[in-house]
Amino acid sequence: MDILSSLSNNGDTPIFLALIVTILCCFFSLFFRLLKYPQSDKTNPCNCASSDSSMAVTATARLMNGGGGGGGQVPVVERERERERQHVIGASMMEQLVPEITTHALSYLDYPSLCRLSMTNSSMRRAANDDNAWKALYHKDFTMEQDSITPANGWKAYYAATRAIVNINQHFFDIIRERSLPEMGRLWLNADYVKCIHASGEFFTGYSGVLSSWQLALNWEPAVNFQVRDVRSRVLPGVAWVTMKAYVGMEHNTHPMSMTNVFELHNGEWFMVHHHSSVMLADGEVADQPPMLG
């Protein structure tokens, strides 16, 4: 009290109060700092070293794999490798086969199955559109005689064209069996150069003459069911021909005949332009009078 009284009597009271307030502020500041950060003065040198070491190892691994630094992003090479790995894992068995094995496996499919396979997914479309697969299918369904040719538009297009010719050639025999003159008229090209030589040896030329010969044969000859064997076809741009052996009835030794049909492509449709039929004779055999049909 005496000190305060003496100070109050002096002019130094404001200075003393400011000093007391400053000391108290420093004390409370230090006290709250210790309460808030009790571990601040305890350092762990291992944490920094371990963090720096981990970062160094990661950076080294990225550089060794061709990647860049920083950013925490996966390097481009690593992403590509991962994408390829996932592609291999998700790839179908067909994609992982050797091409020769794939072609051999697809050769067991028929024409509709191979077409349906090409519509499943992209990998199957590539396999089903392979030219070697269609070449193998062609030789299985048709003939080995054309092994040396190289179709201009590939074996798939050549197979489709040959299939169309074989089907229309079969339609020719269906018309004879059904004895339908209107269908026969639609099959032949309406041109003056078309020709028809029947098994009887009679020769007809021009659309009207050919149709008249078929009208006579279909009206007067009994219904004939041909068994067709050894069909061979050749397709060129705009023209195709088919050779075959035809037998009347189920027995192959009854009136065997050799036949040739020639077709032309007009406005996307095949028409018959030539038919030639002759009786097959064994050595020394004399032909009986054959039927006109054929």
GROMACS .gro file of C-alpha atoms in nm:
model
  294
    1MET     CA    1   0.000   0.000   0.000
    2ASP     CA    2   0.283   0.225   0.083
    3ILE     CA    3   0.435   0.150  -0.255
    4LEU     CA    4   0.108   0.217  -0.435
    5SER     CA    5   0.057   0.528  -0.227
    6SER     CA    6   0.401   0.648  -0.307
    7LEU     CA    7   0.354   0.569  -0.671
    8SER     CA    8   0.020   0.738  -0.674
    9ASN     CA    9   0.178   1.041  -0.529
   10ASN     CA   10   0.430   1.026  -0.808
   11GLY     CA   11   0.355   1.052  -1.176
   12ASP     CA   12   0.475   0.693  -1.258
   13THR     CA   13   0.145   0.503  -1.198
   14PRO     CA   14   0.049   0.455  -1.569
   15ILE     CA   15   0.391   0.308  -1.649
   16PHE     CA   16   0.373   0.058  -1.367
   17LEU     CA   17   0.025  -0.061  -1.463
   18ALA     CA   18   0.132  -0.110  -1.823
   19LEU     CA   19   0.426  -0.321  -1.706
   20ILE     CA   20   0.201  -0.542  -1.490
   21VAL     CA   21  -0.049  -0.597  -1.775
   22THR     CA   22   0.233  -0.688  -2.018
   23ILE     CA   23   0.377  -0.949  -1.779
   24LEU     CA   24   0.035  -1.105  -1.725
   25CYS     CA   25  -0.033  -1.128  -2.100
   26CYS     CA   26   0.298  -1.301  -2.161
   27PHE     CA   27   0.233  -1.548  -1.882
   28PHE     CA   28  -0.117  -1.643  -2.001
   29SER     CA   29   0.002  -1.670  -2.364
   30LEU     CA   30   0.275  -1.915  -2.267
   31PHE     CA   31   0.034  -2.113  -2.048
   32PHE     CA   32  -0.230  -2.162  -2.321
   33ARG     CA   33   0.037  -2.251  -2.578
   34LEU     CA   34   0.160  -2.532  -2.358
   35LEU     CA   35  -0.195  -2.660  -2.311
   36LYS     CA   36  -0.272  -2.655  -2.685
   37TYR     CA   37   0.055  -2.808  -2.813
   38PRO     CA   38   0.188  -3.037  -2.545
   39GLN     CA   39   0.406  -3.230  -2.800
   40SER     CA   40   0.537  -2.932  -2.992
   41ASP     CA   41   0.882  -2.948  -2.845
   42LYS     CA   42   0.915  -3.325  -2.897
   43THR     CA   43   1.040  -3.396  -3.245
   44ASN     CA   44   1.043  -3.734  -3.418
   45PRO     CA   45   1.322  -3.740  -3.672
   46CYS     CA   46   1.210  -4.083  -3.801
   47ASN     CA   47   0.881  -3.948  -3.939
   48CYS     CA   48   1.047  -3.709  -4.178
   49ALA     CA   49   1.307  -3.960  -4.281
   50SER     CA   50   1.047  -4.229  -4.342
   51SER     CA   51   0.828  -3.993  -4.545
   52ASP     CA   52   1.121  -3.875  -4.754
   53SER     CA   53   1.233  -4.234  -4.809
   54SER     CA   54   0.885  -4.344  -4.921
   55MET     CA   55   0.861  -4.054  -5.163
   56ALA     CA   56   1.207  -4.131  -5.300
   57VAL     CA   57   1.120  -4.499  -5.359
   58THR     CA   58   0.795  -4.405  -5.535
   59ALA     CA   59   0.972  -4.152  -5.757
   60THR     CA   60   1.245  -4.402  -5.841
   61ALA     CA   61   0.990  -4.669  -5.936
   62ARG     CA   62   0.808  -4.426  -6.162
   63LEU     CA   63   1.127  -4.322  -6.336
   64MET     CA   64   1.230  -4.684  -6.387
   65ASN     CA   65   0.891  -4.756  -6.549
   66GLY     CA   66   0.922  -4.462  -6.784
   67GLY     CA   67   0.697  -4.229  -6.588
   68GLY     CA   68   0.742  -3.869  -6.484
   69GLY     CA   69   0.744  -3.723  -6.143
   70GLY     CA   70   0.504  -3.552  -5.911
   71GLY     CA   71   0.132  -3.506  -5.906
   72GLY     CA   72   0.056  -3.851  -5.765
   73GLN     CA   73  -0.070  -3.961  -6.110
   74VAL     CA   74  -0.012  -4.308  -6.256
   75PRO     CA   75   0.246  -4.288  -6.538
   76VAL     CA   76   0.126  -4.336  -6.895
   77VAL     CA   77   0.324  -4.659  -6.945
   78GLU     CA   78   0.175  -4.809  -6.630
   79ARG     CA   79  -0.176  -4.717  -6.740
   80GLU     CA   80  -0.118  -4.876  -7.083
   81ARG     CA   81   0.016  -5.193  -6.927
   82GLU     CA   82  -0.279  -5.217  -6.695
   83ARG     CA   83  -0.520  -5.161  -6.983
   84GLU     CA   84  -0.352  -5.437  -7.185
   85ARG     CA   85  -0.361  -5.671  -6.887
   86GLN     CA   86  -0.733  -5.611  -6.838
   87HIS     CA   87  -0.789  -5.662  -7.211
   88VAL     CA   88  -0.614  -6.000  -7.200
   89ILE     CA   89  -0.810  -6.102  -6.892
   90GLY     CA   90  -1.139  -6.002  -7.055
   91ALA     CA   91  -1.052  -6.144  -7.399
   92SER     CA   92  -1.250  -6.439  -7.526
   93MET     CA   93  -1.091  -6.776  -7.586
   94MET     CA   94  -1.133  -6.730  -7.961
   95GLU     CA   95  -0.920  -6.414  -7.958
   96GLN     CA   96  -0.634  -6.592  -7.784
   97LEU     CA   97  -0.616  -6.881  -8.028
   98VAL     CA   98  -0.355  -6.908  -8.302
   99PRO     CA   99  -0.515  -6.786  -8.632
  100GLU     CA  100  -0.472  -7.128  -8.796
  101ILE     CA  101  -0.659  -7.295  -8.509
  102THR     CA  102  -0.934  -7.034  -8.525
  103THR     CA  103  -0.979  -7.094  -8.898
  104HIS     CA  104  -0.992  -7.468  -8.846
  105ALA     CA  105  -1.251  -7.432  -8.568
  106LEU     CA  106  -1.471  -7.203  -8.779
  107SER     CA  107  -1.455  -7.447  -9.073
  108TYR     CA  108  -1.691  -7.677  -8.882
  109LEU     CA  109  -1.966  -7.414  -8.892
  110ASP     CA  110  -2.217  -7.392  -9.173
  111TYR     CA  111  -2.308  -7.080  -9.369
  112PRO     CA  112  -2.593  -6.953  -9.141
  113SER     CA  113  -2.395  -7.021  -8.823
  114LEU     CA  114  -2.092  -6.829  -8.948
  115CYS     CA  115  -2.313  -6.534  -9.043
  116ARG     CA  116  -2.480  -6.535  -8.700
  117LEU     CA  117  -2.140  -6.553  -8.529
  118SER     CA  118  -2.028  -6.237  -8.710
  119MET     CA  119  -2.317  -6.045  -8.549
  120THR     CA  120  -2.234  -6.130  -8.184
  121ASN     CA  121  -1.952  -5.886  -8.103
  122SER     CA  122  -1.654  -5.713  -8.258
  123SER     CA  123  -1.402  -5.989  -8.187
  124MET     CA  124  -1.628  -6.258  -8.329
  125ARG     CA  125  -1.702  -6.038  -8.630
  126ARG     CA  126  -1.330  -6.016  -8.705
  127ALA     CA  127  -1.292  -6.393  -8.674
  128ALA     CA  128  -1.606  -6.473  -8.876
  129ASN     CA  129  -1.508  -6.234  -9.155
  130ASP     CA  130  -1.162  -6.382  -9.194
  131ASP     CA  131  -1.102  -6.467  -9.560
  132ASN     CA  132  -0.940  -6.801  -9.480
  133ALA     CA  133  -1.248  -6.914  -9.285
  134TRP     CA  134  -1.473  -6.844  -9.584
  135LYS     CA  135  -1.231  -7.016  -9.820
  136ALA     CA  136  -1.239  -7.328  -9.602
  137LEU     CA  137  -1.621  -7.314  -9.590
  138TYR     CA  138  -1.639  -7.274  -9.969
  139HIS     CA  139  -1.427  -7.584 -10.027
  140LYS     CA  140  -1.632  -7.779  -9.776
  141ASP     CA  141  -1.971  -7.685  -9.927
  142PHE     CA  142  -1.883  -7.666 -10.296
  143THR     CA  143  -1.563  -7.782 -10.464
  144MET     CA  144  -1.187  -7.791 -10.429
  145GLU     CA  145  -1.143  -7.721 -10.800
  146GLN     CA  146  -1.106  -7.346 -10.742
  147ASP     CA  147  -0.836  -7.358 -10.477
  148SER     CA  148  -0.590  -7.163 -10.694
  149ILE     CA  149  -0.816  -6.866 -10.774
  150THR     CA  150  -0.817  -6.537 -10.583
  151PRO     CA  151  -1.166  -6.382 -10.578
  152ALA     CA  152  -1.157  -6.009 -10.645
  153ASN     CA  153  -1.388  -5.927 -10.353
  154GLY     CA  154  -1.271  -6.197 -10.114
  155TRP     CA  155  -1.394  -6.547 -10.038
  156LYS     CA  156  -1.694  -6.433  -9.836
  157ALA     CA  157  -1.842  -6.245 -10.133
  158TYR     CA  158  -1.749  -6.531 -10.363
  159TYR     CA  159  -1.918  -6.780 -10.134
  160ALA     CA  160  -2.237  -6.569 -10.128
  161ALA     CA  161  -2.241  -6.541 -10.509
  162THR     CA  162  -2.183  -6.915 -10.549
  163ARG     CA  163  -2.455  -6.991 -10.295
  164ALA     CA  164  -2.697  -6.775 -10.496
  165ILE     CA  165  -2.610  -6.959 -10.820
  166VAL     CA  166  -2.644  -7.303 -10.659
  167ASN     CA  167  -2.983  -7.205 -10.515
  168ILE     CA  168  -3.120  -7.076 -10.846
  169ASN     CA  169  -2.987  -7.388 -11.019
  170GLN     CA  170  -3.180  -7.599 -10.769
  171HIS     CA  171  -3.485  -7.383 -10.837
  172PHE     CA  172  -3.460  -7.492 -11.202
  173PHE     CA  173  -3.516  -7.856 -11.098
  174ASP     CA  174  -3.797  -7.755 -10.859
  175ILE     CA  175  -3.976  -7.591 -11.152
  176ILE     CA  176  -3.948  -7.912 -11.355
  177ARG     CA  177  -4.079  -8.119 -11.065
  178GLU     CA  178  -4.373  -7.880 -11.011
  179ARG     CA  179  -4.426  -7.845 -11.391
  180SER     CA  180  -4.471  -7.468 -11.363
  181LEU     CA  181  -4.437  -7.294 -11.699
  182PRO     CA  182  -4.481  -6.939 -11.555
  183GLU     CA  183  -4.187  -6.997 -11.319
  184MET     CA  184  -3.983  -7.134 -11.607
  185GLY     CA  185  -4.060  -6.816 -11.803
  186ARG     CA  186  -3.936  -6.601 -11.513
  187LEU     CA  187  -3.618  -6.808 -11.481
  188TRP     CA  188  -3.503  -6.753 -11.840
  189LEU     CA  189  -3.368  -6.421 -11.969
  190ASN     CA  190  -3.599  -6.268 -12.228
  191ALA     CA  191  -3.340  -6.236 -12.504
  192ASP     CA  192  -3.299  -6.368 -12.855
  193TYR     CA  193  -2.963  -6.535 -12.788
  194VAL     CA  194  -3.074  -6.777 -12.514
  195LYS     CA  195  -3.045  -7.144 -12.612
  196CYS     CA  196  -3.167  -7.480 -12.488
  197ILE     CA  197  -3.055  -7.830 -12.592
  198HIS     CA  198  -3.265  -8.108 -12.440
  199ALA     CA  199  -3.150  -8.463 -12.374
  200SER     CA  200  -3.338  -8.575 -12.684
  201GLY     CA  201  -3.095  -8.368 -12.891
  202GLU     CA  202  -3.352  -8.108 -12.995
  203PHE     CA  203  -3.212  -7.757 -13.016
  204PHE     CA  204  -3.409  -7.435 -12.947
  205THR     CA  205  -3.298  -7.073 -12.958
  206GLY     CA  206  -3.456  -6.741 -12.861
  207TYR     CA  207  -3.682  -6.679 -12.563
  208SER     CA  208  -4.006  -6.777 -12.741
  209GLY     CA  209  -3.856  -7.095 -12.890
  210VAL     CA  210  -3.707  -7.203 -12.556
  211LEU     CA  211  -4.033  -7.144 -12.366
  212SER     CA  212  -4.229  -7.334 -12.633
  213SER     CA  213  -4.000  -7.635 -12.586
  214TRP     CA  214  -4.052  -7.629 -12.210
  215GLN     CA  215  -4.427  -7.592 -12.251
  216LEU     CA  216  -4.431  -7.908 -12.463
  217ALA     CA  217  -4.210  -8.099 -12.222
  218LEU     CA  218  -4.399  -7.997 -11.907
  219ASN     CA  219  -4.739  -8.072 -12.058
  220TRP     CA  220  -4.659  -8.410 -12.210
  221GLU     CA  221  -4.378  -8.561 -12.012
  222PRO     CA  222  -4.463  -8.732 -11.682
  223ALA     CA  223  -4.353  -8.563 -11.362
  224VAL     CA  224  -3.979  -8.607 -11.321
  225ASN     CA  225  -3.784  -8.597 -10.995
  226PHE     CA  226  -3.415  -8.545 -11.069
  227GLN     CA  227  -3.144  -8.647 -10.826
  228VAL     CA  228  -2.857  -8.405 -10.880
  229ARG     CA  229  -2.498  -8.500 -10.794
  230ASP     CA  230  -2.144  -8.364 -10.841
  231VAL     CA  231  -2.249  -8.000 -10.872
  232ARG     CA  232  -1.965  -7.776 -10.986
  233SER     CA  233  -2.004  -7.400 -11.024
  234ARG     CA  234  -1.794  -7.112 -11.149
  235VAL     CA  235  -1.888  -6.751 -11.090
  236LEU     CA  236  -1.742  -6.454 -11.277
  237PRO     CA  237  -1.854  -6.091 -11.283
  238GLY     CA  238  -2.188  -6.100 -11.463
  239VAL     CA  239  -2.185  -6.467 -11.570
  240ALA     CA  240  -2.180  -6.810 -11.405
  241TRP     CA  241  -2.218  -7.172 -11.509
  242VAL     CA  242  -2.298  -7.495 -11.328
  243THR     CA  243  -2.216  -7.850 -11.436
  244MET     CA  244  -2.371  -8.155 -11.274
  245LYS     CA  245  -2.487  -8.512 -11.313
  246ALA     CA  246  -2.862  -8.571 -11.297
  247TYR     CA  247  -3.044  -8.897 -11.248
  248VAL     CA  248  -3.413  -8.958 -11.309
  249GLY     CA  249  -3.571  -9.106 -10.999
  250MET     CA  250  -3.387  -9.249 -10.701
  251GLU     CA  251  -3.176  -9.501 -10.891
  252HIS     CA  252  -2.845  -9.366 -11.016
  253ASN     CA  253  -2.839  -9.606 -11.312
  254THR     CA  254  -3.167  -9.481 -11.461
  255HIS     CA  255  -3.122  -9.229 -11.744
  256PRO     CA  256  -2.806  -9.062 -11.608
  257MET     CA  257  -2.744  -8.728 -11.779
  258SER     CA  258  -2.474  -8.462 -11.787
  259MET     CA  259  -2.610  -8.109 -11.763
  260THR     CA  260  -2.472  -7.759 -11.799
  261ASN     CA  261  -2.663  -7.443 -11.704
  262VAL     CA  262  -2.534  -7.093 -11.781
  263PHE     CA  263  -2.662  -6.781 -11.604
  264GLU     CA  264  -2.619  -6.406 -11.656
  265LEU     CA  265  -2.659  -6.128 -11.402
  266HIS     CA  266  -2.898  -5.849 -11.500
  267ASN     CA  267  -3.009  -5.571 -11.262
  268GLY     CA  268  -2.893  -5.770 -10.960
  269GLU     CA  269  -3.079  -6.089 -11.058
  270TRP     CA  270  -2.952  -6.410 -11.217
  271PHE     CA  271  -3.126  -6.545 -11.530
  272MET     CA  272  -3.068  -6.865 -11.724
  273VAL     CA  273  -2.936  -6.811 -12.077
  274HIS     CA  274  -2.825  -7.160 -12.174
  275HIS     CA  275  -2.918  -7.520 -12.087
  276HIS     CA  276  -2.756  -7.830 -12.231
  277SER     CA  277  -2.842  -8.187 -12.135
  278SER     CA  278  -2.698  -8.508 -12.280
  279VAL     CA  279  -2.728  -8.876 -12.190
  280MET     CA  280  -2.430  -9.035 -12.019
  281LEU     CA  281  -2.325  -9.356 -12.195
  282ALA     CA  282  -2.093  -9.631 -12.078
  283ASP     CA  283  -1.831  -9.763 -12.318
  284GLY     CA  284  -1.999  -9.953 -12.604
  285GLU     CA  285  -2.349  -9.870 -12.480
  286VAL     CA  286  -2.616  -9.760 -12.726
  287ALA     CA  287  -2.854  -9.495 -12.603
  288ASP     CA  288  -3.227  -9.557 -12.592
  289GLN     CA  289  -3.460  -9.274 -12.679
  290PRO     CA  290  -3.423  -9.042 -12.376
  291PRO     CA  291  -3.702  -8.826 -12.238
  292MET     CA  292  -3.719  -8.471 -12.368
  293LEU     CA  293  -3.696  -8.324 -12.019
  294GLY     CA  294  -3.347  -8.239 -11.917
   0.00000   0.00000   0.00000
